[in-house]
Coordinates of C-alpha atoms in Angstrom, one line a residue:
M131 CA 89.2 -128.1 -47.2
F132 CA 92.3 -130.8 -48.0
I133 CA 95.2 -130.9 -46.4
P134 CA 98.2 -128.4 -46.5
D135 CA 101.1 -129.9 -48.8
I136 CA 104.0 -128.7 -45.9
Y137 CA 106.8 -129.6 -48.8
D138 CA 105.3 -126.4 -50.8
F139 CA 104.3 -124.1 -48.5
E140 CA 107.9 -124.5 -47.2
E141 CA 109.9 -124.0 -50.7
R142 CA 107.1 -121.6 -52.2
A143 CA 108.7 -119.2 -48.7
A144 CA 111.9 -119.9 -49.1
I145 CA 111.6 -118.8 -52.8
A146 CA 110.1 -116.1 -51.9
E147 CA 112.4 -115.1 -49.0
Y148 CA 115.9 -115.3 -50.7
E149 CA 114.5 -114.5 -54.6
G150 CA 112.3 -112.0 -53.7
G151 CA 113.7 -110.5 -51.0
L152 CA 110.6 -110.8 -48.7
S153 CA 111.5 -111.0 -45.0
R154 CA 110.8 -114.9 -43.7
R155 CA 107.1 -113.8 -42.0
E156 CA 105.8 -111.7 -45.6
A157 CA 106.9 -115.1 -47.3
E158 CA 105.5 -117.6 -44.8
D159 CA 102.6 -115.3 -45.1
L160 CA 102.6 -115.8 -48.9
A161 CA 103.3 -119.7 -49.3
A162 CA 100.3 -119.5 -46.7
Q163 CA 98.1 -117.5 -49.0
C164 CA 98.8 -119.7 -51.8
Q165 CA 96.8 -122.4 -50.3
G166 CA 93.9 -120.5 -49.3
F167 CA 94.7 -119.6 -45.8
R168 CA 94.8 -116.1 -44.0
D169 CA 98.2 -116.0 -43.5
A170 CA 101.1 -118.2 -41.9
E171 CA 99.8 -118.3 -38.2
H172 CA 96.4 -119.2 -39.5
Y173 CA 98.5 -122.1 -41.8
W174 CA 100.0 -123.4 -38.6
Q175 CA 97.2 -123.4 -36.2
W176 CA 95.1 -125.5 -38.9
L177 CA 97.8 -127.6 -39.8
A178 CA 98.3 -128.3 -35.7
D179 CA 94.7 -128.3 -35.3
Y180 CA 94.2 -131.3 -38.2
V181 CA 97.4 -133.5 -36.5
L182 CA 96.3 -133.8 -33.0
T183 CA 92.3 -134.5 -33.6
K184 CA 93.0 -136.5 -37.3
R185 CA 95.8 -138.8 -36.0
I186 CA 98.4 -138.6 -38.8
G187 CA 100.9 -141.3 -38.7
R188 CA 99.4 -143.5 -36.5

């Protein structure tokens, strides 16, 4: 699996919310699914686990 692109996630979610009329939760779920995750909760959990175990920014 690749490291998720947080900038792409945020941009897609914002567009889906404001241009697509989705709720923030729906928009974030869609953005997460575009990167291969089940939903936004899965996306954020995976990213948090990666940061903790791989020590990004060290």
